Short mmCIF file of C-alpha atoms in Angstrom, two decimals:
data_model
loop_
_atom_site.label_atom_id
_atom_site.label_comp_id
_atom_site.label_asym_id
_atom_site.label_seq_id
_atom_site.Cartn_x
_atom_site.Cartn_y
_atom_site.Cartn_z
CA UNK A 15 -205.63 131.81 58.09
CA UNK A 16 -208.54 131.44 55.61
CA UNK A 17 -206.22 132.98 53.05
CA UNK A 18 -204.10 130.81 53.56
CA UNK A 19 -206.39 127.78 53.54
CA UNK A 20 -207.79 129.22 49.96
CA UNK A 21 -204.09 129.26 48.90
CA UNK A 22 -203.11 126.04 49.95
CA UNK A 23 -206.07 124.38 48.08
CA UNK A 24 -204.87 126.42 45.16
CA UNK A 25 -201.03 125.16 45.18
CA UNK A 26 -202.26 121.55 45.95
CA UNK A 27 -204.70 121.78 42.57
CA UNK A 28 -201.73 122.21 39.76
CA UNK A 29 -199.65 119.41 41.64
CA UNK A 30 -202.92 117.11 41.79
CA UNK A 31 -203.41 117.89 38.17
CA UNK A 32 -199.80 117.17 37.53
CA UNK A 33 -200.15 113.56 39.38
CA UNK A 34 -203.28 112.74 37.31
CA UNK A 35 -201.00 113.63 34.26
CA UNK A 36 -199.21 110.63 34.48
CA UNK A 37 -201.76 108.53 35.51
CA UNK A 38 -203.59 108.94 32.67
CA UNK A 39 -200.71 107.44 30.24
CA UNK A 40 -198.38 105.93 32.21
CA UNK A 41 -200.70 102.55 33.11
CA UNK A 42 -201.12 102.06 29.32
CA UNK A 43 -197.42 102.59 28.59
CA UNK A 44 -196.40 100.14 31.28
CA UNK A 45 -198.46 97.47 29.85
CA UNK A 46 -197.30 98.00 26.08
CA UNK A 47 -193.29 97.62 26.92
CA UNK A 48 -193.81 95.48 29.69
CA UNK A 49 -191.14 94.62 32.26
CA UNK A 50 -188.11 94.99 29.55
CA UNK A 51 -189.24 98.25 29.16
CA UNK A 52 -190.62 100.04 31.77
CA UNK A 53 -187.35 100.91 33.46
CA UNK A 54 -186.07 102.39 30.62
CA UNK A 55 -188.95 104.68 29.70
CA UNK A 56 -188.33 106.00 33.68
CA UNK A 57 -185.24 106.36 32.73
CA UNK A 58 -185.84 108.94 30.10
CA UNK A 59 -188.09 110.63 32.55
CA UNK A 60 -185.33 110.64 35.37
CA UNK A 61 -182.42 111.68 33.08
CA UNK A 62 -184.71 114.32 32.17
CA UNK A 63 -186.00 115.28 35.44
CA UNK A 64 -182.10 116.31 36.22
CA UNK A 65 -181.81 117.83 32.92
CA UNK A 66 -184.63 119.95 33.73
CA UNK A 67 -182.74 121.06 37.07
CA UNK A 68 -179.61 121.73 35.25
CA UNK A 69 -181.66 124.41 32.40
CA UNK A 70 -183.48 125.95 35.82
CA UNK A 71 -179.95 126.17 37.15
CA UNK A 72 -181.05 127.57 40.78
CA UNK A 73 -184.10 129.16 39.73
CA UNK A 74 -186.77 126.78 41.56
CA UNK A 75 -184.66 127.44 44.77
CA UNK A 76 -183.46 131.02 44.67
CA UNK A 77 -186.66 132.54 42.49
CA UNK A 78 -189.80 131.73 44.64
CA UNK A 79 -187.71 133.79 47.43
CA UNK A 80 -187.03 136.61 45.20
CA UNK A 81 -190.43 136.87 43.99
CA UNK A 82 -191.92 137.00 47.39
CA UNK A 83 -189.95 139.83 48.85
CA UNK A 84 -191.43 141.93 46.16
CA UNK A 85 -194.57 142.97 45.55
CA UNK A 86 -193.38 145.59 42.44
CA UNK A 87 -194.92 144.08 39.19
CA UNK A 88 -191.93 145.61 37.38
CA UNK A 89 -189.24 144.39 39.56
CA UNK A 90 -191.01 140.93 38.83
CA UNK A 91 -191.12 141.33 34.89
CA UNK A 92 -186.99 141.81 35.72
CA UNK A 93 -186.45 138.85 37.67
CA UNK A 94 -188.61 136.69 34.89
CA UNK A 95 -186.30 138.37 31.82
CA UNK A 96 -183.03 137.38 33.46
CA UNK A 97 -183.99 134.24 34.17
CA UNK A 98 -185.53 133.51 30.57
CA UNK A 99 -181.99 134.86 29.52
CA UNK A 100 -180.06 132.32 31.67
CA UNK A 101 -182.87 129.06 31.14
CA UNK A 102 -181.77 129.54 27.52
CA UNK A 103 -178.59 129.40 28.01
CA UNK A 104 -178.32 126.57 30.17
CA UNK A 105 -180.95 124.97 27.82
CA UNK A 106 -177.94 125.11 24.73
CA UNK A 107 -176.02 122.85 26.57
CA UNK A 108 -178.42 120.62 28.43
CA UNK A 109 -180.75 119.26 26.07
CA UNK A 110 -178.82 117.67 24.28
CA UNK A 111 -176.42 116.19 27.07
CA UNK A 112 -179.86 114.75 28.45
CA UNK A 113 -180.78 113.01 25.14
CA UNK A 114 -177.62 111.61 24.92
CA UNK A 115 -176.99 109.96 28.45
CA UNK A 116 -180.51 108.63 27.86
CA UNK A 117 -179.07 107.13 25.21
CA UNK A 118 -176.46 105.54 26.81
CA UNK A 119 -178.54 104.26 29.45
CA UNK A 120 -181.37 102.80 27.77
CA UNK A 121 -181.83 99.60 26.01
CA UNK A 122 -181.66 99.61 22.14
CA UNK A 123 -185.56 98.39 22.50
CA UNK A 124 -186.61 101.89 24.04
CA UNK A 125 -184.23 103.80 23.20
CA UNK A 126 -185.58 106.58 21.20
CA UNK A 127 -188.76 106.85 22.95
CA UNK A 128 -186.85 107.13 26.15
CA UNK A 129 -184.56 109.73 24.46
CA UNK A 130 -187.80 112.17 23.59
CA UNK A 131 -189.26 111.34 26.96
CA UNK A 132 -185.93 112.86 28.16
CA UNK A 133 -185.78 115.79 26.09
CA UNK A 134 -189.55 116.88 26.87
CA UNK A 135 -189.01 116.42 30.73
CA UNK A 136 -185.61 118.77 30.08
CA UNK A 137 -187.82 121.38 28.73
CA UNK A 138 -189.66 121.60 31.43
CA UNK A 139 -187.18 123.82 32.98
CA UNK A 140 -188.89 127.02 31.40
CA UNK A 141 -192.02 126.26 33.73
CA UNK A 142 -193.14 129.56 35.09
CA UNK A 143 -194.20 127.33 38.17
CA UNK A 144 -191.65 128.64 40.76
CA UNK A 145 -192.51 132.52 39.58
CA UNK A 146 -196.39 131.28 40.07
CA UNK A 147 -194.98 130.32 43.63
CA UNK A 148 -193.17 133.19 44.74
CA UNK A 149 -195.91 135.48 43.64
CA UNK A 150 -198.78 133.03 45.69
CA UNK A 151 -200.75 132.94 42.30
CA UNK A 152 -202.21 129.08 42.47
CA UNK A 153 -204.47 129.78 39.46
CA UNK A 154 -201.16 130.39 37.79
CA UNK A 155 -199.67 127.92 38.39
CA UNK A 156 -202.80 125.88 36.97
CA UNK A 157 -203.40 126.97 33.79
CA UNK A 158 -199.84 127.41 32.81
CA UNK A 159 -197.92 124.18 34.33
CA UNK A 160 -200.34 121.77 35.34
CA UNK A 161 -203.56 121.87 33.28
CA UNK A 162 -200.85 121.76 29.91
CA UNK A 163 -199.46 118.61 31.47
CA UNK A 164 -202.67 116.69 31.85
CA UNK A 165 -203.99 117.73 28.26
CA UNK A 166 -201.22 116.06 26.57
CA UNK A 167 -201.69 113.07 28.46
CA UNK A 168 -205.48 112.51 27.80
CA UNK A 169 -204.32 113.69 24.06
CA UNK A 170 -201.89 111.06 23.61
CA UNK A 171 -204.08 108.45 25.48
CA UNK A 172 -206.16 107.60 22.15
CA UNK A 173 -203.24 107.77 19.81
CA UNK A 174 -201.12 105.18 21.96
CA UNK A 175 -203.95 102.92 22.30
CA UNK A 176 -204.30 103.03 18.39
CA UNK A 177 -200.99 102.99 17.08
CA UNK A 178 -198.73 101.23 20.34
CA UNK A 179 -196.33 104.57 19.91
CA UNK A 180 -195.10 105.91 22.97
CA UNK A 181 -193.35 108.94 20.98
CA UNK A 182 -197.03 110.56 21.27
CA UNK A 183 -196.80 111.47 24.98
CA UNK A 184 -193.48 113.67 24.93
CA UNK A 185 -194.14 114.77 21.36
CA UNK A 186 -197.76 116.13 23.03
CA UNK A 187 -196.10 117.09 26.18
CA UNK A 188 -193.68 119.80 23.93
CA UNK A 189 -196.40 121.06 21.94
CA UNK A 190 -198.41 121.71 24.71
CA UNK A 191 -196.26 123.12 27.55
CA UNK A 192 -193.85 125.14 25.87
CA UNK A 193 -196.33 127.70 24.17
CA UNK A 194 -197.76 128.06 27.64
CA UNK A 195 -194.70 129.03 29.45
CA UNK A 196 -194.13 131.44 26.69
CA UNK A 197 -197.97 132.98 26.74
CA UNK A 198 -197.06 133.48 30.93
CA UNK A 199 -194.07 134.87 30.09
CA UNK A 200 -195.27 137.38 27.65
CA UNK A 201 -198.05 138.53 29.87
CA UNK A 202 -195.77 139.07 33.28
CA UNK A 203 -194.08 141.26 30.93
CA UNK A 204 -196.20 143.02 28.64
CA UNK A 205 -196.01 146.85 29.89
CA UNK A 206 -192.37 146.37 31.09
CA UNK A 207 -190.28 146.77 27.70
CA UNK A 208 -187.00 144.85 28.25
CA UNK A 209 -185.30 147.54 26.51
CA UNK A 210 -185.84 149.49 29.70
CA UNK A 211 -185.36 146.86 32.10
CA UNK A 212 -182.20 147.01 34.13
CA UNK A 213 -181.95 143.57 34.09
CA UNK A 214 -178.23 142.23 34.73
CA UNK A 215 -175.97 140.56 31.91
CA UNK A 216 -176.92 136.77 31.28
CA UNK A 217 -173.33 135.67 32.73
CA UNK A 218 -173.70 138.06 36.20
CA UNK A 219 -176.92 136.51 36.86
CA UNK A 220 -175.61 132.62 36.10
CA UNK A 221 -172.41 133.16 38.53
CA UNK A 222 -175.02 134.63 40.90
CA UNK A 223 -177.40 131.50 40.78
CA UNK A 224 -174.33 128.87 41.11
CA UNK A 225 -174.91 128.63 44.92
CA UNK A 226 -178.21 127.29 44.62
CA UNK A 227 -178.01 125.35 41.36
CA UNK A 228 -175.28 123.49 43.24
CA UNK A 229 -177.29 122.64 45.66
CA UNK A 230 -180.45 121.68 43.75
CA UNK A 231 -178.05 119.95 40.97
CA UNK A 232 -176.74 118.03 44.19
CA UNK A 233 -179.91 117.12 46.04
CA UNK A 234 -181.27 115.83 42.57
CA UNK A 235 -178.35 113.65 41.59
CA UNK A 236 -179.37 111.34 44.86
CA UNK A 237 -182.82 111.95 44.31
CA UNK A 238 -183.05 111.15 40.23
CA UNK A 239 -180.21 108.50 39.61
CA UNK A 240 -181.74 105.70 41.41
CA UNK A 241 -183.45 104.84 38.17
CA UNK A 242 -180.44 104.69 35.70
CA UNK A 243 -178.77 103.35 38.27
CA UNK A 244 -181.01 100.05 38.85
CA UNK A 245 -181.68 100.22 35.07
CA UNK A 246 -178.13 99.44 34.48
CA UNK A 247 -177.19 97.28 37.55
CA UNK A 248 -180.50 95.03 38.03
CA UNK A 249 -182.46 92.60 35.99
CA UNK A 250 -184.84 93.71 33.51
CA UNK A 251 -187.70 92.68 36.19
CA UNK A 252 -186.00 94.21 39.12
CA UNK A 253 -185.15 97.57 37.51
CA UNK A 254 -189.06 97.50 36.39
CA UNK A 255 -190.33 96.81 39.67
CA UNK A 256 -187.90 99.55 41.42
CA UNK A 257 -189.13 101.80 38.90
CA UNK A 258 -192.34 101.41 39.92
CA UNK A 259 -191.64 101.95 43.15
CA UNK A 260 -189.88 104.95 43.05
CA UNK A 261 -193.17 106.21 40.63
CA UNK A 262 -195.40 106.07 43.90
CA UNK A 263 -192.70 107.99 45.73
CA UNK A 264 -192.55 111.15 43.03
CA UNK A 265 -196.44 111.15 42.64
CA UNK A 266 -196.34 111.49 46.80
CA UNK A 267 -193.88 113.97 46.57
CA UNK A 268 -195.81 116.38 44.62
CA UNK A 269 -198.20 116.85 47.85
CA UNK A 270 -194.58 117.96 49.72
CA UNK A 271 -194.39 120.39 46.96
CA UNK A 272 -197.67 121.70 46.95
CA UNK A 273 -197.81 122.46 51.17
CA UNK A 274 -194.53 123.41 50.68
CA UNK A 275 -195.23 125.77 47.83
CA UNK A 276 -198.01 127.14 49.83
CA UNK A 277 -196.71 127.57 53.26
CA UNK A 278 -192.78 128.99 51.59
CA UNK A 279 -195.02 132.00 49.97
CA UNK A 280 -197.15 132.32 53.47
CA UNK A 281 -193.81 132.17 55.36
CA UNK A 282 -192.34 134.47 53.56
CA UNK A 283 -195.19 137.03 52.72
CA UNK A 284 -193.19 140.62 54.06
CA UNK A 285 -196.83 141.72 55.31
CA UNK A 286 -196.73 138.72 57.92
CA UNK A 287 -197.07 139.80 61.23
CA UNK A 288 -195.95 136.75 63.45
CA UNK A 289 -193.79 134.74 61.37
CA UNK A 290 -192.41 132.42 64.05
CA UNK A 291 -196.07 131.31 64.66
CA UNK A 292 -196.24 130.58 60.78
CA UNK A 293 -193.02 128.77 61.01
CA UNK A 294 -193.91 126.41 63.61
CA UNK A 295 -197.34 125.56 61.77
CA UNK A 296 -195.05 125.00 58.66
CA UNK A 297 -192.85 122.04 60.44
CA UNK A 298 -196.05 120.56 61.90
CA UNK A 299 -197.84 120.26 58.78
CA UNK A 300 -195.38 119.05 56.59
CA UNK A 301 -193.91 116.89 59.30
CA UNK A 302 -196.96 115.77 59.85
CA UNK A 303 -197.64 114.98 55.95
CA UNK A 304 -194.46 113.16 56.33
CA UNK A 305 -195.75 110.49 59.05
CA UNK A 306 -198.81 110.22 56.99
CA UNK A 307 -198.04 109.96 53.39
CA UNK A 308 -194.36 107.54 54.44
CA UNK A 309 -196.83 104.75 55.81
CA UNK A 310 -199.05 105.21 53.06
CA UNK A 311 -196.10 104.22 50.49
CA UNK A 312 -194.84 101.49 52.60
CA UNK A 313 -198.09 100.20 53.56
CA UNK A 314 -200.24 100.67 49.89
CA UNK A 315 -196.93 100.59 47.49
CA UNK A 316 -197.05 97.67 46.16
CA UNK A 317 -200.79 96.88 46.24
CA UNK A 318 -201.51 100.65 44.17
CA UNK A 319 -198.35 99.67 41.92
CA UNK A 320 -199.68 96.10 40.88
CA UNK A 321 -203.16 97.75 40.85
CA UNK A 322 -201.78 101.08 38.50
CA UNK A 323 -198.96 99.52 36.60
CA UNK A 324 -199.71 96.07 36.77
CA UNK A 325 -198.52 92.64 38.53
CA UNK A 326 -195.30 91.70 36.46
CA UNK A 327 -194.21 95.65 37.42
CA UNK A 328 -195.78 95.87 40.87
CA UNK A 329 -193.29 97.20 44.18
CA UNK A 330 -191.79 95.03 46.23
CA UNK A 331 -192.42 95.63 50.37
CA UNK A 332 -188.90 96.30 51.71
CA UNK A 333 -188.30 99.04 49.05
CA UNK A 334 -191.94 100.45 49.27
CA UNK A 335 -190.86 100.81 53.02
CA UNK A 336 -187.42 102.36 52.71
CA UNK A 337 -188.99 104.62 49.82
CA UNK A 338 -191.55 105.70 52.68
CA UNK A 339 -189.03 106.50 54.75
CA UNK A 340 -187.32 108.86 52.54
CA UNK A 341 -190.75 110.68 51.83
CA UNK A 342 -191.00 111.17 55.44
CA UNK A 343 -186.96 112.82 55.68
CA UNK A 344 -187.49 115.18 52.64
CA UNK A 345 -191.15 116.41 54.02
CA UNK A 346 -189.65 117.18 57.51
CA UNK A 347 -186.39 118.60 55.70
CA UNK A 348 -188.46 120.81 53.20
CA UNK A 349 -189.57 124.20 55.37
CA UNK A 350 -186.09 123.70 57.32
CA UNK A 351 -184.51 124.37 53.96
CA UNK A 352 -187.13 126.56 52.21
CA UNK A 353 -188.48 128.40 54.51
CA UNK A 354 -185.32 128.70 56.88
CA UNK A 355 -181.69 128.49 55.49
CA UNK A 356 -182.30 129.57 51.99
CA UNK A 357 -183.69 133.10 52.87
CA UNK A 358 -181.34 133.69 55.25
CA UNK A 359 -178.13 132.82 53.10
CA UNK A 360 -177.24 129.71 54.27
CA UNK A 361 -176.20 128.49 51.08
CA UNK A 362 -173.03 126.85 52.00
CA UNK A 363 -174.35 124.80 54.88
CA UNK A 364 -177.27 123.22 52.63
CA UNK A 365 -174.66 122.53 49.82
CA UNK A 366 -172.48 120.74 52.38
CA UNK A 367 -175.12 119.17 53.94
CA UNK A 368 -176.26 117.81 50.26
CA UNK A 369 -173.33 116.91 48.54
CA UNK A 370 -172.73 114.89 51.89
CA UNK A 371 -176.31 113.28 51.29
CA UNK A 372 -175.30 112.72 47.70
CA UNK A 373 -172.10 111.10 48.11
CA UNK A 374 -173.57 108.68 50.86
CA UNK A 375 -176.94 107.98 49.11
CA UNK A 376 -175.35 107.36 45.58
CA UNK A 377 -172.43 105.21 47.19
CA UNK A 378 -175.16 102.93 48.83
CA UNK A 379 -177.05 103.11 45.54
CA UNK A 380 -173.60 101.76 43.60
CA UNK A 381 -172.96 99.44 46.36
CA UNK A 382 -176.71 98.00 46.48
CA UNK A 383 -176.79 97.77 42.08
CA UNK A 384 -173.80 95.93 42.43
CA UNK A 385 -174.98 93.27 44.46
CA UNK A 386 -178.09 93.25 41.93
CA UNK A 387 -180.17 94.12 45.20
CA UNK A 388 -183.17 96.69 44.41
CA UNK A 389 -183.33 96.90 48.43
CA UNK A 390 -179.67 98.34 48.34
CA UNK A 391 -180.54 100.88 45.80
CA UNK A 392 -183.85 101.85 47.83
CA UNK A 393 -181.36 101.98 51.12
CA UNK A 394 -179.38 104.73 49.73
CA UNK A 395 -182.71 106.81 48.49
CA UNK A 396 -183.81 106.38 52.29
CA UNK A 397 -180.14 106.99 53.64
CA UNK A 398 -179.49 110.34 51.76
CA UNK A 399 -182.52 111.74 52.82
CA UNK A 400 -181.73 110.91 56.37
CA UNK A 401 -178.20 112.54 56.42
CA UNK A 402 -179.24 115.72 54.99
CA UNK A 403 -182.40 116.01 57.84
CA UNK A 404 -179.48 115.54 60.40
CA UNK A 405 -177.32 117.83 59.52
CA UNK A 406 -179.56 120.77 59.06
CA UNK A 407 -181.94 120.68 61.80
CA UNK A 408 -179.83 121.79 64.47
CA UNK A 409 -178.75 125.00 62.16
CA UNK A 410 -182.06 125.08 61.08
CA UNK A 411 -183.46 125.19 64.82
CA UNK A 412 -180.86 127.89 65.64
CA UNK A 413 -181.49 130.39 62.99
CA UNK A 414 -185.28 130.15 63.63
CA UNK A 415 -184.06 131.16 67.44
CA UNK A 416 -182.40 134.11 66.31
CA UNK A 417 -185.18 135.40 63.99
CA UNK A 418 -187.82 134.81 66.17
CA UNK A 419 -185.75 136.58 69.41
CA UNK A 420 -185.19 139.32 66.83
CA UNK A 421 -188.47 139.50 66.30
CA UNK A 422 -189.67 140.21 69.70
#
């Protein structure tokens, strides 16, 4: 257990250091474009948040598992070169589909800041960070993801505040990340040349990862297009405000991904001795985390958000609350997907289960943008969320039956 403790304080630093990122810039950036802007600068950074899914294709979901049901350095340095093959790739085609819905999206006002905002987020997919996870190496995961991240933001701090350019923060965020994926990737492999690496052909190992890029690509279209879609069917104000909102809800979210980074690799370690025990501590915590960090967001939300962002952005309560409410579905869903039905294959029932999440959470989004009601577009955040909890735990329960009985 003290392992683990040690660990989890490691996985929670690089997420911690990726919240401060933001926090660091975004404040300042809120307050130069003001109201008119601010939705369209989240924009960028949601268009490219899915455009980053689309170049990891699977990866995030799939590769942590792989990685931890190996402990062969070599077999490792394989995984990595397949899936630096496939990331570029997917890359080819993504980038520039990201820049250019962000174009279409955005306001003529913001629209080429949001456009590089969107095209640095994209690259993100080439983070080492779900490798870092599957291998349970926090320190990693720090110096290559998340102390990058917060150096361009305390970089481009001083040259926003002196020119009012908001280009500075994804030009920084480039320069800065994507040598340091590339240093991590050149040490996993040094001493495994690639020439000798029975590594499978680019197009084997994409047709093997469609599975679980469907269901990541899924679970992120409900979870990323709230933004572009209040940006386009809300005021200026409204969109702003929303945007906001959903800000407090992705900084939360990084503390689901850091317990959940840390208990997946403890779950999963193939030296664990009772795993159903480790399971069960799994749902409580990040149920638990759930309860806690939901009423947080719908209590504090729009208080921190006038606080962070300022008043003419700040949340409004009823989305704050329905926002918390989805926080609390995707912690309690997390180690049921995770740590449950992804190792054991249950690919299909997760992709049903999202793409039924997805089609009633982005309906209710429509619906809600149409009636120019941020609530309605904050409903179907909380309402996909919801659906995909439902329909999993019972399978979820089940499977964790049969392994444990197995077990014993």
């Amino acid at each position: 257990m003290r392992s683990f403790i040690l660990r989890l304080a490691g996985f929670a630093g690089a997420p911690i250091i990726s919240a401060l990122a933001p926090f660091i810039i975004l404040p300042v950036i809120s307050r130069f474009v003001g109201d008119g802007g601010w939705a369209n600068i989240n924009s960028g950074q949601a268009i490219g948040l899915l455009g980053m899914v689309g170049v990891l294709f699977g990866w995030s979901v799939i590769g942590p598992v792989r990685v931890a049901r190996t402990t062969d350095a070599h077999e490792r340095a394989v995984i990595l070169s397949e899936s630096l093959r496939s990331r570029a790739f997917t890359a080819f085609l993504v980038v520039p589909l990201a820049g250019a819905v962000t174009y279409l999206v955005c306001s003529p006002d913001y629209r080429t800041e949001s456009v590089m905002i969107a095209v640095a987020m994209t690259l993100g997919g080439f983070t080492p960070a779900w490798f870092c996870i599957g291998e349970g190496n926090p320190r990693a995961l720090m110096l290559f993801d998340g102390v990058p991240k917060l150096t361009a933001s305390a970089l481009a701090l001083p040259f926003l505040l002196l020119t009012g350019q908001v280009f500075w923060y994804p030009v920084l965020l480039v320069l800065l990340t994507v040598p340091a994926f590339a240093v991590h990737a050149r040490l996993v492999r040094t001493g495994h040349d690639p020439a000798g690496v029975p590594a499978r052909p680019t197009r084997q190992v994409l047709t093997s990862l469609v599975p679980t890029a469907a269901i990541d690509a899924a679970g992120n279209v409900y979870g990323s297009t709230g933004i572009p879609i209040a940006t386009v069917g809300l005021s200026a104000a409204a969109a702003s405000s929303f945007a906001s909102t959903d800000r407090v809800y992705r900084i939360g979210l990084l503390a689901v991904i850091a317990v959940g980074n840390a208990f997946q690799a403890w779950v999963l370690d193939p030296h664990a001795v009772n795993r159903s025990r480790r399971h069960v501590i799994a749902f409580a915590a990040l149920g638990g985390l759930g309860a806690v960090g939901g009423t947080a967001i719908a209590v504090l939300g729009p208080w921190a958000t006038g606080v962070v962002f300022g008043a003419a952005v700040a949340a409004a309560p009823l989305p704050s609350a329905l926002f918390g409410a989805a926080f609390f579905f995707i912690s309690c869903g997390t180690p049921l997907i995770r740590n449950v039905l992804i190792p054991a294959g249950r690919f299909r029932l997760v992709f049903t289960a999202t793409i039924c999440s997805a089609v009633v959470g982005v309906t209710t989004m429509l619906i809600g943008a149409a009636q120019g009601s941020a609530d309605g577009v904050a409903l179907g955040v909380a309402v996909a969320e919801a659906v995909s909890v439902m329909i999993l735990v019972l399978p979820a329960w089940r499977q964790f039956r049969r392994e444990s009985s197995a077990a014993s």
